[in-house]
Tab-separated table of C-alpha atoms in Angstrom:
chain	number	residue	atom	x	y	z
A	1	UNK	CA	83.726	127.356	94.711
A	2	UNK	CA	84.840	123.668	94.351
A	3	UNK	CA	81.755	122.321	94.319
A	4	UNK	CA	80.845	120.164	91.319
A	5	UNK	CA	78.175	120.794	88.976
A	6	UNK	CA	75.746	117.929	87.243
A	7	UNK	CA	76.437	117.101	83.650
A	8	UNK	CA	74.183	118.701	81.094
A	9	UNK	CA	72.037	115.056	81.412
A	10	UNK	CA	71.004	115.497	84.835
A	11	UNK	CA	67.724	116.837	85.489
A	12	UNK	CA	68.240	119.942	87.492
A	13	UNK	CA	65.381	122.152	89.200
A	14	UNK	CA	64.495	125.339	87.633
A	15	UNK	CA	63.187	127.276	90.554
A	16	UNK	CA	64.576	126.278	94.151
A	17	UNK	CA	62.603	127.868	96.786
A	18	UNK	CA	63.917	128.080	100.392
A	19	UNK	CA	62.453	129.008	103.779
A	20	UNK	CA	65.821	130.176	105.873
A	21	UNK	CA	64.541	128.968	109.458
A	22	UNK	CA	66.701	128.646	112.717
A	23	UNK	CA	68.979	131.748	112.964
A	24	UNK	CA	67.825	132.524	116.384
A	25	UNK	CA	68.813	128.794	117.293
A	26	UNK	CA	71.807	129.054	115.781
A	27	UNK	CA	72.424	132.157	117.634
A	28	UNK	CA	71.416	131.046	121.478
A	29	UNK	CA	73.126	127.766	120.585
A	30	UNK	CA	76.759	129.613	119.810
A	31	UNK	CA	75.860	131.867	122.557
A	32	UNK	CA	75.579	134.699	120.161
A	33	UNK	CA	74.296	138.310	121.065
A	34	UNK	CA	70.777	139.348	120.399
A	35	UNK	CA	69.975	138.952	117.131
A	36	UNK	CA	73.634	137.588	115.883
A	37	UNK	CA	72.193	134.203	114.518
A	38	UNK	CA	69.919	136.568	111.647
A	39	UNK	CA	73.435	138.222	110.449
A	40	UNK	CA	75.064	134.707	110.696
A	41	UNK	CA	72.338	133.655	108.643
A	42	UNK	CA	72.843	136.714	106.098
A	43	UNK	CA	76.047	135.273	105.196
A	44	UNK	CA	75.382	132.009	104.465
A	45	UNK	CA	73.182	133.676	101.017
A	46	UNK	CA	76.223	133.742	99.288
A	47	UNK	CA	77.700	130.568	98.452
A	48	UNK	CA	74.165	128.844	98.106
A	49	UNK	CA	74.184	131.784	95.523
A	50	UNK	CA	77.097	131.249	93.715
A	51	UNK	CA	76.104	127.326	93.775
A	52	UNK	CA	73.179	127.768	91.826
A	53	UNK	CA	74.869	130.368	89.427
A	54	UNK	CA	77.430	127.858	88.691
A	55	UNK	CA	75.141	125.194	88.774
A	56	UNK	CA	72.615	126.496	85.884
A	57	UNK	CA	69.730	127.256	88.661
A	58	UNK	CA	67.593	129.671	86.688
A	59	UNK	CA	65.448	131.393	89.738
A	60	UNK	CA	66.313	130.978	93.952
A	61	UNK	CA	63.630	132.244	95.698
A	62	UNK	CA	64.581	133.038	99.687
A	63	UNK	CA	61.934	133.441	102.179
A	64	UNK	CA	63.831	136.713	104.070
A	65	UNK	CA	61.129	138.360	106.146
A	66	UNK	CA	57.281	136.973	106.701
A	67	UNK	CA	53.818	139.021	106.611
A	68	UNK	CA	53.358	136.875	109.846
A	69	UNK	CA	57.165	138.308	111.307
A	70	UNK	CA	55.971	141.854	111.710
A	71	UNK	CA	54.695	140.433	114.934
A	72	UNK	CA	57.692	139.504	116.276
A	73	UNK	CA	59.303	142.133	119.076
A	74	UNK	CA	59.661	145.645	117.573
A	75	UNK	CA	63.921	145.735	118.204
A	76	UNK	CA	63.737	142.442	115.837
A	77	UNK	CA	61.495	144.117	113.051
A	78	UNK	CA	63.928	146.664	112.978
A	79	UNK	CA	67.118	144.571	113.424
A	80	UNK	CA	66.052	142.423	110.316
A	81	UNK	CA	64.877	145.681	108.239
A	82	UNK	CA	68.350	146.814	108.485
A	83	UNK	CA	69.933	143.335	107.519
A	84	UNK	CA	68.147	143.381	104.986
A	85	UNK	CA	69.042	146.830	103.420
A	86	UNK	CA	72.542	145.552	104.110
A	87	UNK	CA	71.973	142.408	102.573
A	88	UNK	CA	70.621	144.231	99.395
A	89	UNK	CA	73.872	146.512	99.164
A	90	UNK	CA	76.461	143.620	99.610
A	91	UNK	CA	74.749	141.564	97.080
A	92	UNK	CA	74.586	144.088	94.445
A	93	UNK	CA	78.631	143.831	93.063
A	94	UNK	CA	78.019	140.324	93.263
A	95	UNK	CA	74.918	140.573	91.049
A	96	UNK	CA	76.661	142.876	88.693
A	97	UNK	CA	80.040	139.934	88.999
A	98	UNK	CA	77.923	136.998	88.019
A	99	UNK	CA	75.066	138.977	86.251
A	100	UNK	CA	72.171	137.983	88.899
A	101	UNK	CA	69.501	139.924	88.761
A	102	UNK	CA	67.599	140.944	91.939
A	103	UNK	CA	63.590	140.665	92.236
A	104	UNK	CA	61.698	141.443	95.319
A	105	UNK	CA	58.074	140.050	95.998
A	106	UNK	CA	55.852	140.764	99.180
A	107	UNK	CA	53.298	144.148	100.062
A	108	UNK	CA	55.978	146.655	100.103
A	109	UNK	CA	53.302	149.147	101.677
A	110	UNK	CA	54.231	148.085	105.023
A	111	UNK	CA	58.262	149.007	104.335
A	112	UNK	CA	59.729	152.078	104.970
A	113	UNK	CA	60.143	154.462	101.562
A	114	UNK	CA	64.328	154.201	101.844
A	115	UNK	CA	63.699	150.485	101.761
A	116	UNK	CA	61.263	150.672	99.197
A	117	UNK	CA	63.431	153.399	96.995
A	118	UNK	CA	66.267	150.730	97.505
A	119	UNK	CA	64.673	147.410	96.380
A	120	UNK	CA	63.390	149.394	93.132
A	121	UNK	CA	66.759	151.034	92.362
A	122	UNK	CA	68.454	147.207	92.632
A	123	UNK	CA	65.751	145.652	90.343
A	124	UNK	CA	66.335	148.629	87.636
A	125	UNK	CA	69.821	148.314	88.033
A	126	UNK	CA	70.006	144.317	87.222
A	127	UNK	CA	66.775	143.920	85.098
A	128	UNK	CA	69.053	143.293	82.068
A	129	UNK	CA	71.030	140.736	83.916
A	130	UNK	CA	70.077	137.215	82.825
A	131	UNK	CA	72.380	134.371	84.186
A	132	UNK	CA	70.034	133.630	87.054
A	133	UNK	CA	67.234	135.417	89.152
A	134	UNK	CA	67.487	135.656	93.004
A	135	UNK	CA	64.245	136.214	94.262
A	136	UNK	CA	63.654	137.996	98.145
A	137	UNK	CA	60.671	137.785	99.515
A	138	UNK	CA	60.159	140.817	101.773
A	139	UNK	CA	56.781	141.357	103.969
A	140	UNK	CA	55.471	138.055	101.805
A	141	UNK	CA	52.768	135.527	102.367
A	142	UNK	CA	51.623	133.333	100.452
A	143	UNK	CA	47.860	133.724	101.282
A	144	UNK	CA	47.976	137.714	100.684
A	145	UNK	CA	49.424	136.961	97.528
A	146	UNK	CA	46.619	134.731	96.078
A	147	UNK	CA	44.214	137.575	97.786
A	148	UNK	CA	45.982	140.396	95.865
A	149	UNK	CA	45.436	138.250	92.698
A	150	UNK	CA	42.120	137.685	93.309
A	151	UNK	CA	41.448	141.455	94.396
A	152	UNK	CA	43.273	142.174	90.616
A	153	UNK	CA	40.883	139.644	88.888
A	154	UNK	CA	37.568	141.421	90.908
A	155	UNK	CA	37.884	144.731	90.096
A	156	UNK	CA	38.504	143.756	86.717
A	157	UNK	CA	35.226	142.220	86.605
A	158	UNK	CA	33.748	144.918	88.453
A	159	UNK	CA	34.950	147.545	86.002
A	160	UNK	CA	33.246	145.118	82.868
A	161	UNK	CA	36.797	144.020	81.644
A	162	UNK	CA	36.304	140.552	82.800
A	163	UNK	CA	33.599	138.389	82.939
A	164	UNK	CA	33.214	136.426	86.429
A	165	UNK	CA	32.862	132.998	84.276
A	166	UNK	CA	36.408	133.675	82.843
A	167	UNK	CA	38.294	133.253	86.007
A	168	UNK	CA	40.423	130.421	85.781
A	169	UNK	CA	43.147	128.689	87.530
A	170	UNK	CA	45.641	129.660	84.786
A	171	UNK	CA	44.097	133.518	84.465
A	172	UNK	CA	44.353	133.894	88.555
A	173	UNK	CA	48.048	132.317	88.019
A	174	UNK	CA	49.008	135.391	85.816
A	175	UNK	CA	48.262	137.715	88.464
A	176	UNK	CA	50.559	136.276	91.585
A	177	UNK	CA	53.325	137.100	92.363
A	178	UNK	CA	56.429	135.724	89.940
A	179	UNK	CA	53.389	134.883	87.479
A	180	UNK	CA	56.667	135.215	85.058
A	181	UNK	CA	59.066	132.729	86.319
A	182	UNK	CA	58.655	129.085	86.110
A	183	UNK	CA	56.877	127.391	89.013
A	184	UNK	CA	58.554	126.165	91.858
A	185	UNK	CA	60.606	123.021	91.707
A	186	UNK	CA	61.974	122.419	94.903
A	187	UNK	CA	61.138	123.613	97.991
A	188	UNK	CA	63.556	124.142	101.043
A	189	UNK	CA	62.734	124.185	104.477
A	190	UNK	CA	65.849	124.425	106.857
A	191	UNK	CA	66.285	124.145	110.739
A	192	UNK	CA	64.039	121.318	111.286
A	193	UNK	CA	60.168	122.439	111.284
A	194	UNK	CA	57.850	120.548	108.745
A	195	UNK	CA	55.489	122.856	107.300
A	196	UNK	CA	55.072	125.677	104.435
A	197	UNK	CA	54.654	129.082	106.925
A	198	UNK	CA	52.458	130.434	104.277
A	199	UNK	CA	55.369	130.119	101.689
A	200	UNK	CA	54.837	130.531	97.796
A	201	UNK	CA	51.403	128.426	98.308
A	202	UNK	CA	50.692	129.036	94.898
A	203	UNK	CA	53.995	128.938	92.965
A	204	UNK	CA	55.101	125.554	94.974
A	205	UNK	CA	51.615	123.769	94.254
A	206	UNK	CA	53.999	120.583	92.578
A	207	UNK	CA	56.796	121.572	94.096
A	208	UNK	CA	58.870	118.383	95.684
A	209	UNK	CA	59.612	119.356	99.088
A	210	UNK	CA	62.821	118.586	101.141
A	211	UNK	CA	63.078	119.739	105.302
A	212	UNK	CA	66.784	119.487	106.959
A	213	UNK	CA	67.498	119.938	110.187
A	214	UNK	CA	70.543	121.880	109.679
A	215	UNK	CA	69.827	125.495	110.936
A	216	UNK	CA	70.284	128.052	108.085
A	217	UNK	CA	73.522	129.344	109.110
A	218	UNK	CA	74.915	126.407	108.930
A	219	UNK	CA	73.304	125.560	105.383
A	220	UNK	CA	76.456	124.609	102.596
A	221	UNK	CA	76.252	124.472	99.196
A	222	UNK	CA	77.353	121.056	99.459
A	223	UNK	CA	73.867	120.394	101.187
A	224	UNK	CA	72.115	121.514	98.702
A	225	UNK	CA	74.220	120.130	96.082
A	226	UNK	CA	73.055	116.646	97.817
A	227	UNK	CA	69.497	117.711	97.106
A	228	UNK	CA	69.378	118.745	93.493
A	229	UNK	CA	71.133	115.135	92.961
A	230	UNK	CA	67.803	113.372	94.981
A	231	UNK	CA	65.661	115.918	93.274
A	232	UNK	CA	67.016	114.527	89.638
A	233	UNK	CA	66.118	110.792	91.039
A	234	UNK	CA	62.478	111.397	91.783
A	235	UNK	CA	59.718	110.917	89.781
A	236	UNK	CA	57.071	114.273	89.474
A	237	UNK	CA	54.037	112.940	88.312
A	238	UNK	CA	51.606	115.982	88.323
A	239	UNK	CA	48.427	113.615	88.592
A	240	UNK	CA	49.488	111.205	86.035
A	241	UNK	CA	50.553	107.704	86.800
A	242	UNK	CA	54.036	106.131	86.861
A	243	UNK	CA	53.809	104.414	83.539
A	244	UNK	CA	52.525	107.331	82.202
A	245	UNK	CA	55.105	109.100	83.195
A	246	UNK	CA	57.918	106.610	82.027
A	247	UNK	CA	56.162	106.345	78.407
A	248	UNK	CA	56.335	110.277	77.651
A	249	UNK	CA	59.740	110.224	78.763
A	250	UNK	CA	60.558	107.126	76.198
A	251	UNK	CA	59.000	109.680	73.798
A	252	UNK	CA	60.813	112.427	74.053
């Protein structure tokens, strides 16, 4: 890697989330065989990988496969099933090189049990790992996720272990998904569309957003590295105002 990384003073994000859009562009547009732009896109993981390793990126979420994308044409489904058991078995020596480790998120109920058995047998393997997290999100949406929370938080009550008046935005927040990782700080959405697809609605409530219309294949490190620097130069608010904002910072 030559990129460089930001001095210790620049304010870096500590979760980037990103939506991977526009492999099937990229592959019509190089003329590509059926389904070549989603394994063109599985190989541009790694350097935006090592980036944020290097960088001091603490969690990268990737939005890999949709709840929405198991209606897409059944040779697809199964074409992106198998990258992704792929993608999971090329990554691990590179999680156990740079000490990554590897979380899944999403309703694994709809994946096959090999997939399953695999996912669980990479997060056991690299729970102890602790130099960054890389995040897949499998059979993920964000609305089902905020369901399943809510669904955790019912039964609760129904069972007496919770009263109804208790429920809270910070008690639903423990139950979502990556309830244990700091919310999302920058949000990634390549290949040109402008909008969420149902992505992390919860985690990425503040997140700042940024939309490129570089297709994912084509996605460098040295793209994102021009992000993180405009990410440092904004001002997150959260509600408050600008002077507000300025004067706790002139306290710290």
């Amino acid at each position: 890697m030559s990129m460089s990384v930001p001095s210790t003073s620049a304010i870096l994000p500590r979760h980037i989330a990103i939506i991977m859009d526009g492999n099937n562009r990229y592959g019509k547009a190089h003329n590509l065989g059926k389904g070549q732009g989603h394994v063109a896109g599985k190989e541009a993981l790694d350097p935006i990988v090592e980036y944020c390793v290097e960088t001091g990126i603490e969690v990268l979420t990737v939005f890999a496969f949709s709840s929405e994308n198991w209606q897409r044409p059944p040779s697809e489904v199964m074409l992106l099933m198998q990258l992704l058991a792929l993608t999971i078995n090329e990554q691990m020596p590179r999680m156990n090189e740079y000490r990554i480790r590897l979380r899944f998120i999403g309703d694994r109920s709809h994946l096959s049990a090999d997939l399953q058995a695999l996912m669980a047998d990479a997060e056991a393997k690299t729970a102890a790992f602790d130099a960054m997290t890389l995040v897949i999100a499998i059979s993920y949406g964000g609305q089902w996720d905020i369901a399943h929370a809510a669904k955790q938080l019912a039964q609760q009550v129904q069972a007496g272990q919770l009263r109804a008046e208790d429920v809270n935005t910070e008690l639903l927040g423990e139950y979502v998904q990556l309830a244990d990782a700091p919310a999302v700080d920058m949000l990634i959405r390549t290949g040109g569309e402008y909008r969420l697809s149902n992505f992390l609605l919860w985690q990425a409530a503040y997140a700042e957003l940024f939309f490129t219309q570089t297709l994912w294949p084509d996605f460098a490190a040295s793209e994102l590295e021009m992000m993180v620097t405009e990410f440092a130069q904004r001002q997150r608010r959260f509600g408050k105002t600008s002077e507000q904002v300025v004067t706790e910072q002139q306290f710290r």
